[in-house]
C-alpha cells in the first residue's frame, strides 16, 4: 500500500498565497461588480524593461537558427551570466564571489525551499517570526519539526522580529537556548516587514555562525530596493561571511522576472558542513550534485535577458523600475501613517508592514469587503504577524493610489 509523507499532515491546509487567492476568487464570484485591487502577493505588474526584452528576443532568435541553437546549457548556468553577476552584484560592492560559486536557477522560492535537503534531517533550524513561509514549510515537509501548536511548529527555533528589536532578530536572543541552531534563515530587506539590517547586525550573525559552526541562508531577493549606501546588499560584504553563508537572489523583483523566472544561489568554495563522522564536506559540491541531478537549467533566452540587467541600459531601466515601486511604497506609507497606524518598511523594500492591532485575517476581510483591496494578513507569516498586515507596492501607481483612497475611506 502506497503511503504518504506523514510530515505533510502537519502543514497548514494550503500555502499562504494560495489560501488568499482562493478567498479572493470566492469574493470576486460573489461580487462580480466590485473591481478588486491586489496589493497582496508581491507580484510585479510592469513590463520587462526594453534592454532586457531586446536581449530576450535576440536569445529566442538564436534558438531559431541551427548555427546558434543551444540544447542543454551548462549545469550552473551560462558563464556570460555568472560572470556578469559576479562583477555587477558583488565585485562592484567590494564583495568577492567567483562565477564558479554561482548556481543559476528558476527562482529563489525553489532555491530557499530546496537548499535544506542537503543537510541532515536532525539539524536544528532557526527562522525569523514573521517569516516567508517557504523556509518553514519546506523544513516541515522534510520532517525537521513537530506538530503545529499555538501558531508555531514544535522543534523549530523562532527568532522574534518585533517592534522591540526594530524587526531585526539578533543572535543574543538565542543565548538562553541550550543548543544553537545549525541552519539560520535570514532575509534582508525583509519579507514581510521590509526591515533592513545594518553591517553591525549582520556581523553579529556571521560571528555567531562561525562560532557555532552554523550556516546562514541569506535571502537577498529584495536587495535592489536598498537606497541607503550604508546598508549591506549582500552578506558577503561582511568579513568572514564566505565561511558561513549561502546567498540567494532573484531577478523577479529586481527586473520584473516573476513570470520569466531566473534567480541564483551563491555557495562560496570555502563553505563546509560536517558529516556524522566529523569529516568536512564542501557544501558547493553537495549543491552541485543536487542541482545537476534535479535541475536542467534556465532557458538560454531567459539567461540572455537576465544578463542584460548588467548592461548600462539595463541598470538604468531596472533602477527606474524599482524607483517606481518605491514611489508606490511611499504613497502607501503616507496614507497609513496619516490614518494613525505605525508603519515600517517601504523605504528600502516594496513591502510595508503596518500595525493594525487587530486580528489580521479580520482586517484582511474588512479591506476586501469594504475597499475591494487585497492585502496580506500578518498572521500568514507567523504568530508575531498577528496584529499586522503587509501591503505590497507592486502594482501600477494609479491602482495603488486608488486602493489607498479606498482604504482611507474604509478606515476613516
Ligand atoms: C510574497 O508576496 O511574499 C512573494 O511574492 C512571494 C514569493 O516571492 O514567492
mmCIF file of C-alpha atoms and ligand atoms in Angstrom:
data_model
loop_
_atom_site.group_PDB
_atom_site.id
_atom_site.type_symbol
_atom_site.label_atom_id
_atom_site.label_comp_id
_atom_site.label_asym_id
_atom_site.label_seq_id
_atom_site.Cartn_x
_atom_site.Cartn_y
_atom_site.Cartn_z
ATOM 1 C CA UNK A 1 0.000 0.000 0.000
ATOM 2 C CA UNK A 2 1.421 3.326 -1.061
ATOM 3 C CA UNK A 3 1.809 5.670 1.910
ATOM 4 C CA UNK A 4 2.266 9.395 2.133
ATOM 5 C CA UNK A 5 4.968 11.524 3.701
ATOM 6 C CA UNK A 6 3.284 11.959 7.120
ATOM 7 C CA UNK A 7 5.031 15.270 7.681
ATOM 8 C CA UNK A 8 2.730 16.847 5.093
ATOM 9 C CA UNK A 9 -0.129 16.313 7.532
ATOM 10 C CA UNK A 10 1.466 18.823 9.891
ATOM 11 C CA UNK A 11 1.254 21.596 7.284
ATOM 12 C CA UNK A 12 -1.468 24.208 7.231
ATOM 13 C CA UNK A 13 -4.066 23.188 4.669
ATOM 14 C CA UNK A 14 -2.698 25.367 1.881
ATOM 15 C CA UNK A 15 0.189 27.681 1.105
ATOM 16 C CA UNK A 16 -0.463 31.253 2.328
ATOM 17 C CA UNK A 17 -0.781 32.911 -1.058
ATOM 18 C CA UNK A 18 -2.901 30.052 -2.415
ATOM 19 C CA UNK A 19 -5.348 30.469 0.502
ATOM 20 C CA UNK A 20 -5.570 34.181 -0.168
ATOM 21 C CA UNK A 21 -6.071 33.631 -3.897
ATOM 22 C CA UNK A 22 -8.943 31.215 -3.158
ATOM 23 C CA UNK A 23 -10.627 33.711 -0.822
ATOM 24 C CA UNK A 24 -10.253 36.490 -3.355
ATOM 25 C CA UNK A 25 -11.749 34.326 -6.148
ATOM 26 C CA UNK A 26 -14.702 33.421 -3.929
ATOM 27 C CA UNK A 27 -15.242 37.096 -3.123
ATOM 28 C CA UNK A 28 -14.992 38.057 -6.796
ATOM 29 C CA UNK A 29 -17.524 35.411 -7.760
ATOM 30 C CA UNK A 30 -19.957 36.661 -5.125
ATOM 31 C CA UNK A 31 -19.299 40.326 -6.019
ATOM 32 C CA UNK A 32 -18.655 40.370 -9.765
ATOM 33 C CA UNK A 33 -19.162 44.147 -9.963
ATOM 34 C CA UNK A 34 -16.561 45.080 -7.371
ATOM 35 C CA UNK A 35 -13.241 45.813 -9.087
ATOM 36 C CA UNK A 36 -10.553 44.325 -6.870
ATOM 37 C CA UNK A 37 -7.087 45.851 -6.486
ATOM 38 C CA UNK A 38 -4.366 43.416 -5.483
ATOM 39 C CA UNK A 39 -1.664 44.570 -3.106
ATOM 40 C CA UNK A 40 -1.263 41.114 -1.606
ATOM 41 C CA UNK A 41 1.297 38.753 -3.128
ATOM 42 C CA UNK A 42 4.473 40.526 -4.226
ATOM 43 C CA UNK A 43 3.963 40.071 -7.941
ATOM 44 C CA UNK A 44 5.337 42.690 -10.310
ATOM 45 C CA UNK A 45 2.993 44.368 -12.783
ATOM 46 C CA UNK A 46 5.208 46.419 -15.090
ATOM 47 C CA UNK A 47 6.569 45.099 -18.382
ATOM 48 C CA UNK A 48 10.112 43.848 -18.802
ATOM 49 C CA UNK A 49 12.422 46.837 -19.423
ATOM 50 C CA UNK A 50 13.370 47.355 -23.121
ATOM 51 C CA UNK A 51 17.079 46.406 -22.853
ATOM 52 C CA UNK A 52 16.084 43.138 -21.205
ATOM 53 C CA UNK A 53 13.314 42.434 -23.670
ATOM 54 C CA UNK A 54 15.655 43.072 -26.585
ATOM 55 C CA UNK A 55 18.192 40.566 -25.233
ATOM 56 C CA UNK A 56 15.365 38.089 -24.599
ATOM 57 C CA UNK A 57 14.200 38.422 -28.235
ATOM 58 C CA UNK A 58 17.759 38.083 -29.535
ATOM 59 C CA UNK A 59 18.131 34.887 -27.454
ATOM 60 C CA UNK A 60 14.929 33.481 -28.922
ATOM 61 C CA UNK A 61 16.122 34.317 -32.449
ATOM 62 C CA UNK A 62 19.416 32.494 -31.803
ATOM 63 C CA UNK A 63 17.405 29.433 -30.822
ATOM 64 C CA UNK A 64 15.661 29.635 -34.199
ATOM 65 C CA UNK A 65 18.823 29.139 -36.281
ATOM 66 C CA UNK A 66 20.777 25.882 -36.440
ATOM 67 C CA UNK A 67 24.121 27.666 -36.219
ATOM 68 C CA UNK A 68 23.272 29.440 -32.953
ATOM 69 C CA UNK A 69 20.791 26.943 -31.486
ATOM 70 C CA UNK A 70 21.533 25.644 -27.952
ATOM 71 C CA UNK A 71 20.401 22.450 -26.279
ATOM 72 C CA UNK A 72 21.085 21.718 -22.630
ATOM 73 C CA UNK A 73 23.098 24.545 -21.116
ATOM 74 C CA UNK A 74 25.942 24.345 -18.587
ATOM 75 C CA UNK A 75 24.689 22.936 -15.273
ATOM 76 C CA UNK A 76 25.346 26.017 -13.176
ATOM 77 C CA UNK A 77 24.191 28.463 -15.817
ATOM 78 C CA UNK A 78 25.930 30.142 -18.757
ATOM 79 C CA UNK A 79 29.298 31.713 -17.944
ATOM 80 C CA UNK A 80 28.230 35.032 -19.529
ATOM 81 C CA UNK A 81 25.503 35.385 -16.880
ATOM 82 C CA UNK A 82 27.541 34.123 -13.913
ATOM 83 C CA UNK A 83 30.407 36.454 -14.831
ATOM 84 C CA UNK A 84 28.063 39.430 -15.149
ATOM 85 C CA UNK A 85 26.521 38.613 -11.748
ATOM 86 C CA UNK A 86 29.880 38.191 -10.001
ATOM 87 C CA UNK A 87 31.058 41.535 -11.330
ATOM 88 C CA UNK A 88 27.842 43.543 -11.190
ATOM 89 C CA UNK A 89 26.286 42.355 -7.947
ATOM 90 C CA UNK A 90 29.338 41.548 -5.836
ATOM 91 C CA UNK A 91 32.727 42.898 -7.042
ATOM 92 C CA UNK A 92 31.080 46.297 -7.556
ATOM 93 C CA UNK A 93 30.229 46.275 -3.816
ATOM 94 C CA UNK A 94 33.641 45.074 -2.722
ATOM 95 C CA UNK A 95 32.401 41.533 -2.088
ATOM 96 C CA UNK A 96 34.179 38.500 -3.535
ATOM 97 C CA UNK A 97 32.057 35.944 -5.343
ATOM 98 C CA UNK A 98 33.559 33.839 -8.127
ATOM 99 C CA UNK A 99 31.442 32.944 -11.164
ATOM 100 C CA UNK A 100 32.020 29.242 -10.326
ATOM 101 C CA UNK A 101 30.268 29.798 -6.991
ATOM 102 C CA UNK A 102 27.017 30.877 -8.662
ATOM 103 C CA UNK A 103 24.179 28.465 -9.499
ATOM 104 C CA UNK A 104 21.582 29.945 -11.853
ATOM 105 C CA UNK A 105 18.070 28.677 -11.183
ATOM 106 C CA UNK A 106 14.425 29.338 -11.940
ATOM 107 C CA UNK A 107 13.594 31.088 -8.686
ATOM 108 C CA UNK A 108 14.519 31.906 -5.133
ATOM 109 C CA UNK A 109 11.340 30.292 -3.864
ATOM 110 C CA UNK A 110 12.650 26.980 -5.211
ATOM 111 C CA UNK A 111 16.212 27.588 -4.016
ATOM 112 C CA UNK A 112 15.276 28.674 -0.483
ATOM 113 C CA UNK A 113 12.888 25.730 -0.346
ATOM 114 C CA UNK A 114 15.267 23.122 -1.762
ATOM 115 C CA UNK A 115 18.520 24.003 -0.047
ATOM 116 C CA UNK A 116 17.569 22.303 3.227
ATOM 117 C CA UNK A 117 17.623 18.870 1.636
ATOM 118 C CA UNK A 118 21.427 18.721 1.505
ATOM 119 C CA UNK A 119 21.596 18.959 5.305
ATOM 120 C CA UNK A 120 20.899 16.283 7.913
ATOM 121 C CA UNK A 121 17.339 15.553 8.942
ATOM 122 C CA UNK A 122 18.038 16.188 12.612
ATOM 123 C CA UNK A 123 19.694 19.608 12.390
ATOM 124 C CA UNK A 124 18.212 22.486 14.359
ATOM 125 C CA UNK A 125 16.661 25.162 12.188
ATOM 126 C CA UNK A 126 16.036 28.803 13.102
ATOM 127 C CA UNK A 127 13.627 31.024 11.219
ATOM 128 C CA UNK A 128 12.504 34.569 11.887
ATOM 129 C CA UNK A 129 8.933 35.177 13.027
ATOM 130 C CA UNK A 130 7.320 36.691 10.957
ATOM 131 C CA UNK A 131 8.824 34.768 8.047
ATOM 132 C CA UNK A 132 8.474 33.991 4.340
ATOM 133 C CA UNK A 133 6.524 30.720 4.742
ATOM 134 C CA UNK A 134 8.651 28.715 2.289
ATOM 135 C CA UNK A 135 11.552 28.382 4.772
ATOM 136 C CA UNK A 136 9.220 26.905 7.367
ATOM 137 C CA UNK A 137 7.012 24.693 5.219
ATOM 138 C CA UNK A 138 9.910 23.008 3.435
ATOM 139 C CA UNK A 139 11.520 22.079 6.749
ATOM 140 C CA UNK A 140 8.169 20.750 7.962
ATOM 141 C CA UNK A 141 7.899 18.620 4.803
ATOM 142 C CA UNK A 142 11.406 17.296 5.462
ATOM 143 C CA UNK A 143 10.418 16.177 8.956
ATOM 144 C CA UNK A 144 12.527 18.630 10.940
ATOM 145 C CA UNK A 145 9.632 19.812 13.086
ATOM 146 C CA UNK A 146 6.925 18.501 15.318
ATOM 147 C CA UNK A 147 3.267 19.435 15.001
ATOM 148 C CA UNK A 148 1.735 22.899 14.772
ATOM 149 C CA UNK A 149 0.519 24.290 18.076
ATOM 150 C CA UNK A 150 -0.363 27.851 19.055
ATOM 151 C CA UNK A 151 0.797 29.206 15.712
ATOM 152 C CA UNK A 152 4.237 27.583 15.770
ATOM 153 C CA UNK A 153 5.846 24.293 14.795
ATOM 154 C CA UNK A 154 7.410 22.411 17.661
ATOM 155 C CA UNK A 155 11.118 21.849 17.266
ATOM 156 C CA UNK A 156 11.761 24.963 15.144
ATOM 157 C CA UNK A 157 13.648 27.843 16.712
ATOM 158 C CA UNK A 158 11.804 31.111 16.113
ATOM 159 C CA UNK A 159 13.743 34.357 16.019
ATOM 160 C CA UNK A 160 11.361 37.070 17.136
ATOM 161 C CA UNK A 161 11.288 40.061 14.804
ATOM 162 C CA UNK A 162 9.119 42.560 16.619
ATOM 163 C CA UNK A 163 8.762 46.276 17.243
ATOM 164 C CA UNK A 164 11.096 45.851 20.211
ATOM 165 C CA UNK A 165 14.075 44.881 18.057
ATOM 166 C CA UNK A 166 13.093 47.004 15.050
ATOM 167 C CA UNK A 167 12.054 43.741 13.302
ATOM 168 C CA UNK A 168 15.693 42.605 13.143
ATOM 169 C CA UNK A 169 16.334 39.417 15.160
ATOM 170 C CA UNK A 170 19.698 39.267 16.930
ATOM 171 C CA UNK A 171 21.804 36.262 17.985
ATOM 172 C CA UNK A 172 21.595 37.444 21.596
ATOM 173 C CA UNK A 173 18.034 36.098 21.548
ATOM 174 C CA UNK A 174 19.494 32.598 21.364
ATOM 175 C CA UNK A 175 21.716 32.894 24.418
ATOM 176 C CA UNK A 176 19.241 31.174 26.723
ATOM 177 C CA UNK A 177 18.884 28.155 24.373
ATOM 178 C CA UNK A 178 20.829 25.061 25.312
ATOM 179 C CA UNK A 179 21.568 24.202 21.683
ATOM 180 C CA UNK A 180 22.458 26.603 18.907
ATOM 181 C CA UNK A 181 20.678 26.329 15.548
ATOM 182 C CA UNK A 182 22.622 24.770 12.672
ATOM 183 C CA UNK A 183 20.740 26.385 9.819
ATOM 184 C CA UNK A 184 19.637 30.006 10.196
ATOM 185 C CA UNK A 185 17.381 31.715 7.655
ATOM 186 C CA UNK A 186 17.704 35.491 7.326
ATOM 187 C CA UNK A 187 16.067 37.753 4.756
ATOM 188 C CA UNK A 188 17.034 41.399 4.253
ATOM 189 C CA UNK A 189 15.422 43.651 3.114
ATOM 190 C CA UNK A 190 12.904 41.560 4.922
ATOM 191 C CA UNK A 191 9.832 39.884 3.608
ATOM 192 C CA UNK A 192 7.332 40.633 5.138
ATOM 193 C CA UNK A 193 8.407 43.534 7.384
ATOM 194 C CA UNK A 194 10.559 45.493 4.931
ATOM 195 C CA UNK A 195 13.174 45.950 7.673
ATOM 196 C CA UNK A 196 16.844 46.152 6.710
ATOM 197 C CA UNK A 197 19.885 45.033 8.707
ATOM 198 C CA UNK A 198 22.988 47.125 9.323
ATOM 199 C CA UNK A 199 26.542 45.862 8.805
ATOM 200 C CA UNK A 200 26.927 45.522 12.576
ATOM 201 C CA UNK A 201 23.773 43.415 12.851
ATOM 202 C CA UNK A 202 24.832 41.097 10.032
ATOM 203 C CA UNK A 203 28.293 40.938 11.532
ATOM 204 C CA UNK A 204 26.777 39.579 14.749
ATOM 205 C CA UNK A 205 25.110 36.792 12.784
ATOM 206 C CA UNK A 206 28.256 35.947 10.856
ATOM 207 C CA UNK A 207 30.235 35.782 14.099
ATOM 208 C CA UNK A 208 27.539 33.647 15.697
ATOM 209 C CA UNK A 209 27.542 31.215 12.782
ATOM 210 C CA UNK A 210 31.343 30.974 12.755
ATOM 211 C CA UNK A 211 31.434 30.306 16.483
ATOM 212 C CA UNK A 212 28.690 27.671 16.366
ATOM 213 C CA UNK A 213 29.511 26.039 13.018
ATOM 214 C CA UNK A 214 26.130 27.022 11.642
ATOM 215 C CA UNK A 215 25.180 28.054 8.126
ATOM 216 C CA UNK A 216 23.171 31.169 7.297
ATOM 217 C CA UNK A 217 20.774 31.108 4.363
ATOM 218 C CA UNK A 218 20.679 34.751 3.346
ATOM 219 C CA UNK A 219 17.722 35.598 1.138
ATOM 220 C CA UNK A 220 18.551 38.866 -0.632
ATOM 221 C CA UNK A 221 15.669 38.798 -3.121
ATOM 222 C CA UNK A 222 14.888 42.465 -2.408
ATOM 223 C CA UNK A 223 18.419 43.929 -2.347
ATOM 224 C CA UNK A 224 17.781 46.180 -5.349
ATOM 225 C CA UNK A 225 15.324 48.275 -3.339
ATOM 226 C CA UNK A 226 18.045 49.435 -0.931
ATOM 227 C CA UNK A 227 18.675 53.151 -1.398
ATOM 228 C CA UNK A 228 20.979 53.836 1.537
ATOM 229 C CA UNK A 229 24.595 53.084 0.585
ATOM 230 C CA UNK A 230 25.488 52.185 4.171
ATOM 231 C CA UNK A 231 23.044 49.243 4.246
ATOM 232 C CA UNK A 232 24.707 45.997 3.108
ATOM 233 C CA UNK A 233 23.156 44.494 -0.010
ATOM 234 C CA UNK A 234 24.982 41.189 0.270
ATOM 235 C CA UNK A 235 26.033 39.187 3.290
ATOM 236 C CA UNK A 236 29.411 38.805 1.581
ATOM 237 C CA UNK A 237 30.067 42.466 2.370
ATOM 238 C CA UNK A 238 30.615 41.185 5.913
ATOM 239 C CA UNK A 239 34.111 39.800 6.645
ATOM 240 C CA UNK A 240 34.074 36.045 7.251
ATOM 241 C CA UNK A 241 30.642 35.528 5.646
ATOM 242 C CA UNK A 242 32.069 33.357 2.881
ATOM 243 C CA UNK A 243 32.822 30.688 5.500
ATOM 244 C CA UNK A 244 29.260 30.532 6.816
ATOM 245 C CA UNK A 245 26.708 31.909 4.368
ATOM 246 C CA UNK A 246 24.757 30.934 1.279
ATOM 247 C CA UNK A 247 23.102 33.843 -0.510
ATOM 248 C CA UNK A 248 20.083 33.724 -2.782
ATOM 249 C CA UNK A 249 18.998 36.410 -5.208
ATOM 250 C CA UNK A 250 16.322 36.685 -7.798
ATOM 251 C CA UNK A 251 15.612 38.737 -10.900
ATOM 252 C CA UNK A 252 11.886 38.573 -10.071
ATOM 253 C CA UNK A 253 11.513 41.764 -8.102
ATOM 254 C CA UNK A 254 14.692 43.432 -9.378
ATOM 255 C CA UNK A 255 13.896 43.237 -13.070
ATOM 256 C CA UNK A 256 10.278 42.088 -13.378
ATOM 257 C CA UNK A 257 11.005 38.362 -13.843
ATOM 258 C CA UNK A 258 8.202 36.809 -11.747
ATOM 259 C CA UNK A 259 6.722 35.342 -14.921
ATOM 260 C CA UNK A 260 10.037 34.938 -16.751
ATOM 261 C CA UNK A 261 11.845 33.016 -13.965
ATOM 262 C CA UNK A 262 15.509 33.482 -13.192
ATOM 263 C CA UNK A 263 17.411 33.568 -9.914
ATOM 264 C CA UNK A 264 20.654 32.316 -8.440
ATOM 265 C CA UNK A 265 22.285 30.888 -5.352
ATOM 266 C CA UNK A 266 25.847 31.609 -4.264
ATOM 267 C CA UNK A 267 27.803 28.927 -2.430
ATOM 268 C CA UNK A 268 31.369 30.027 -1.642
ATOM 269 C CA UNK A 269 34.064 27.429 -2.202
ATOM 270 C CA UNK A 270 35.226 27.528 1.428
ATOM 271 C CA UNK A 271 31.780 26.837 2.923
ATOM 272 C CA UNK A 272 31.743 23.470 4.710
ATOM 273 C CA UNK A 273 29.330 21.316 6.701
ATOM 274 C CA UNK A 274 30.216 18.139 8.563
ATOM 275 C CA UNK A 275 29.258 14.505 8.062
ATOM 276 C CA UNK A 276 28.376 12.315 11.016
ATOM 277 C CA UNK A 277 31.960 11.187 11.466
ATOM 278 C CA UNK A 278 33.045 14.812 11.747
ATOM 279 C CA UNK A 279 34.518 14.939 8.234
ATOM 280 C CA UNK A 280 34.351 18.286 6.437
ATOM 281 C CA UNK A 281 32.220 18.364 3.304
ATOM 282 C CA UNK A 282 32.145 21.158 0.769
ATOM 283 C CA UNK A 283 28.618 22.496 0.512
ATOM 284 C CA UNK A 284 29.309 23.680 -3.039
ATOM 285 C CA UNK A 285 29.950 20.072 -4.117
ATOM 286 C CA UNK A 286 26.763 18.850 -2.438
ATOM 287 C CA UNK A 287 24.606 21.526 -4.040
ATOM 288 C CA UNK A 288 26.271 20.952 -7.402
ATOM 289 C CA UNK A 289 25.368 17.259 -7.099
ATOM 290 C CA UNK A 290 21.799 18.103 -6.203
ATOM 291 C CA UNK A 291 21.428 20.822 -8.835
ATOM 292 C CA UNK A 292 22.807 18.710 -11.662
ATOM 293 C CA UNK A 293 20.626 15.760 -10.676
ATOM 294 C CA UNK A 294 17.329 17.541 -10.227
ATOM 295 C CA UNK A 295 17.522 20.632 -12.418
ATOM 296 C CA UNK A 296 18.253 21.156 -16.093
ATOM 297 C CA UNK A 297 18.848 24.855 -16.242
ATOM 298 C CA UNK A 298 17.098 28.080 -17.067
ATOM 299 C CA UNK A 299 16.383 28.559 -20.759
ATOM 300 C CA UNK A 300 19.044 30.287 -22.846
ATOM 301 C CA UNK A 301 16.890 33.298 -23.860
ATOM 302 C CA UNK A 302 15.977 33.907 -20.210
ATOM 303 C CA UNK A 303 19.627 33.833 -19.180
ATOM 304 C CA UNK A 304 20.411 36.267 -22.017
ATOM 305 C CA UNK A 305 17.615 38.517 -20.725
ATOM 306 C CA UNK A 306 18.975 38.307 -17.164
ATOM 307 C CA UNK A 307 22.499 39.184 -18.340
ATOM 308 C CA UNK A 308 21.106 42.370 -19.927
ATOM 309 C CA UNK A 309 20.297 43.588 -16.399
ATOM 310 C CA UNK A 310 24.037 44.265 -16.054
ATOM 311 C CA UNK A 311 24.415 46.424 -19.167
ATOM 312 C CA UNK A 312 24.356 50.198 -18.656
ATOM 313 C CA UNK A 313 20.913 50.476 -20.269
ATOM 314 C CA UNK A 314 19.649 47.526 -18.214
ATOM 315 C CA UNK A 315 20.938 49.050 -14.989
ATOM 316 C CA UNK A 316 19.268 52.386 -15.690
ATOM 317 C CA UNK A 317 15.997 50.725 -16.622
ATOM 318 C CA UNK A 318 15.794 48.456 -13.586
ATOM 319 C CA UNK A 319 16.626 51.399 -11.368
ATOM 320 C CA UNK A 320 13.661 53.231 -12.881
ATOM 321 C CA UNK A 321 11.510 50.145 -12.276
ATOM 322 C CA UNK A 322 12.436 49.724 -8.622
ATOM 323 C CA UNK A 323 12.135 53.509 -8.081
ATOM 324 C CA UNK A 324 8.603 53.302 -9.448
ATOM 325 C CA UNK A 325 7.592 50.630 -6.935
ATOM 326 C CA UNK A 326 9.337 52.528 -4.135
ATOM 327 C CA UNK A 327 7.282 55.587 -5.064
ATOM 328 C CA UNK A 328 4.155 53.428 -4.640
ATOM 329 C CA UNK A 329 5.542 52.307 -1.287
ATOM 330 C CA UNK A 330 5.874 55.900 -0.152
ATOM 331 C CA UNK A 331 2.219 56.574 -1.071
ATOM 332 C CA UNK A 332 1.148 53.541 0.972
ATOM 333 C CA UNK A 333 3.330 54.591 3.902
ATOM 334 C CA UNK A 334 1.923 58.123 3.839
ATOM 335 C CA UNK A 335 -1.731 57.114 3.781
ATOM 336 C CA UNK A 336 -1.348 54.532 6.530
ATOM 337 C CA UNK A 337 0.711 56.927 8.670
ATOM 338 C CA UNK A 338 -1.886 59.691 8.140
ATOM 339 C CA UNK A 339 -4.556 57.252 9.259
ATOM 340 C CA UNK A 340 -2.636 56.882 12.515
ATOM 341 C CA UNK A 341 -1.026 53.481 12.010
ATOM 342 C CA UNK A 342 2.529 52.687 12.905
ATOM 343 C CA UNK A 343 4.339 51.652 9.740
ATOM 344 C CA UNK A 344 7.674 50.041 8.949
ATOM 345 C CA UNK A 345 9.333 49.025 5.662
ATOM 346 C CA UNK A 346 8.666 50.572 2.280
ATOM 347 C CA UNK A 347 11.813 52.714 2.282
ATOM 348 C CA UNK A 348 14.287 50.100 1.080
ATOM 349 C CA UNK A 349 11.691 47.480 0.325
ATOM 350 C CA UNK A 350 8.488 47.020 -1.684
ATOM 351 C CA UNK A 351 6.654 45.806 1.435
ATOM 352 C CA UNK A 352 5.028 47.950 4.085
ATOM 353 C CA UNK A 353 4.327 46.328 7.446
ATOM 354 C CA UNK A 354 1.508 48.006 9.303
ATOM 355 C CA UNK A 355 0.455 47.591 12.899
ATOM 356 C CA UNK A 356 -3.319 47.408 12.965
ATOM 357 C CA UNK A 357 -3.518 45.954 16.445
ATOM 358 C CA UNK A 358 -6.451 43.768 15.462
ATOM 359 C CA UNK A 359 -6.984 40.231 14.209
ATOM 360 C CA UNK A 360 -5.099 40.243 10.931
ATOM 361 C CA UNK A 361 -7.425 37.921 8.999
ATOM 362 C CA UNK A 362 -10.434 40.067 10.075
ATOM 363 C CA UNK A 363 -8.561 43.122 8.848
ATOM 364 C CA UNK A 364 -7.913 41.317 5.559
ATOM 365 C CA UNK A 365 -11.670 40.545 5.283
ATOM 366 C CA UNK A 366 -12.551 44.119 6.125
ATOM 367 C CA UNK A 367 -10.318 45.616 3.457
ATOM 368 C CA UNK A 368 -11.508 43.091 0.897
ATOM 369 C CA UNK A 369 -15.192 43.657 1.685
ATOM 370 C CA UNK A 370 -15.200 47.380 2.342
ATOM 371 C CA UNK A 371 -12.469 48.581 -0.013
ATOM 372 C CA UNK A 372 -12.103 45.774 -2.553
ATOM 373 C CA UNK A 373 -8.364 45.739 -1.797
ATOM 374 C CA UNK A 374 -6.307 42.597 -1.218
ATOM 375 C CA UNK A 375 -3.500 42.794 1.325
ATOM 376 C CA UNK A 376 -1.711 40.022 3.225
ATOM 377 C CA UNK A 377 -2.670 39.300 6.838
ATOM 378 C CA UNK A 378 0.384 39.360 9.096
ATOM 379 C CA UNK A 379 -0.641 36.122 10.778
ATOM 380 C CA UNK A 380 0.069 34.318 7.499
ATOM 381 C CA UNK A 381 3.764 34.962 8.147
ATOM 382 C CA UNK A 382 3.797 33.646 11.706
ATOM 383 C CA UNK A 383 2.381 34.322 15.117
ATOM 384 C CA UNK A 384 4.328 37.565 15.551
ATOM 385 C CA UNK A 385 2.438 38.805 12.498
ATOM 386 C CA UNK A 386 -0.812 38.881 14.426
ATOM 387 C CA UNK A 387 -1.950 42.496 14.716
ATOM 388 C CA UNK A 388 -0.122 43.427 11.495
ATOM 389 C CA UNK A 389 -0.845 43.486 7.780
ATOM 390 C CA UNK A 390 1.541 43.633 4.838
ATOM 391 C CA UNK A 391 0.781 45.864 1.863
ATOM 392 C CA UNK A 392 2.771 45.279 -1.307
ATOM 393 C CA UNK A 393 3.824 48.182 -3.512
ATOM 394 C CA UNK A 394 3.798 46.023 -6.642
ATOM 395 C CA UNK A 395 1.064 47.421 -8.835
ATOM 396 C CA UNK A 396 0.524 50.274 -11.262
ATOM 397 C CA UNK A 397 0.715 53.622 -9.493
ATOM 398 C CA UNK A 398 -2.868 54.609 -10.479
ATOM 399 C CA UNK A 399 -4.087 51.362 -8.922
ATOM 400 C CA UNK A 400 -2.069 51.942 -5.762
ATOM 401 C CA UNK A 401 -3.449 55.473 -5.484
ATOM 402 C CA UNK A 402 -6.989 54.254 -5.959
ATOM 403 C CA UNK A 403 -6.516 51.398 -3.486
ATOM 404 C CA UNK A 404 -5.180 53.790 -0.880
ATOM 405 C CA UNK A 405 -8.115 56.185 -1.458
ATOM 406 C CA UNK A 406 -10.496 53.320 -0.912
ATOM 407 C CA UNK A 407 -8.615 52.177 2.197
ATOM 408 C CA UNK A 408 -8.647 55.743 3.527
ATOM 409 C CA UNK A 409 -12.420 55.894 3.100
ATOM 410 C CA UNK A 410 -12.987 52.451 4.595
ATOM 411 C CA UNK A 411 -10.856 53.109 7.646
ATOM 412 C CA UNK A 412 -11.617 56.785 8.298
HETATM 413 C C1 LIG B 1 5.481 37.444 -1.423
HETATM 414 O O1 LIG B 1 4.471 38.062 -1.736
HETATM 415 O O2 LIG B 1 5.831 37.244 -0.262
HETATM 416 C C2 LIG B 1 6.321 36.937 -2.527
HETATM 417 O O3 LIG B 1 5.914 37.419 -3.726
HETATM 418 C C3 LIG B 1 6.265 35.522 -2.620
HETATM 419 C C4 LIG B 1 7.335 34.996 -3.499
HETATM 420 O O4 LIG B 1 8.204 35.729 -3.981
HETATM 421 O O5 LIG B 1 7.311 33.802 -3.685
#
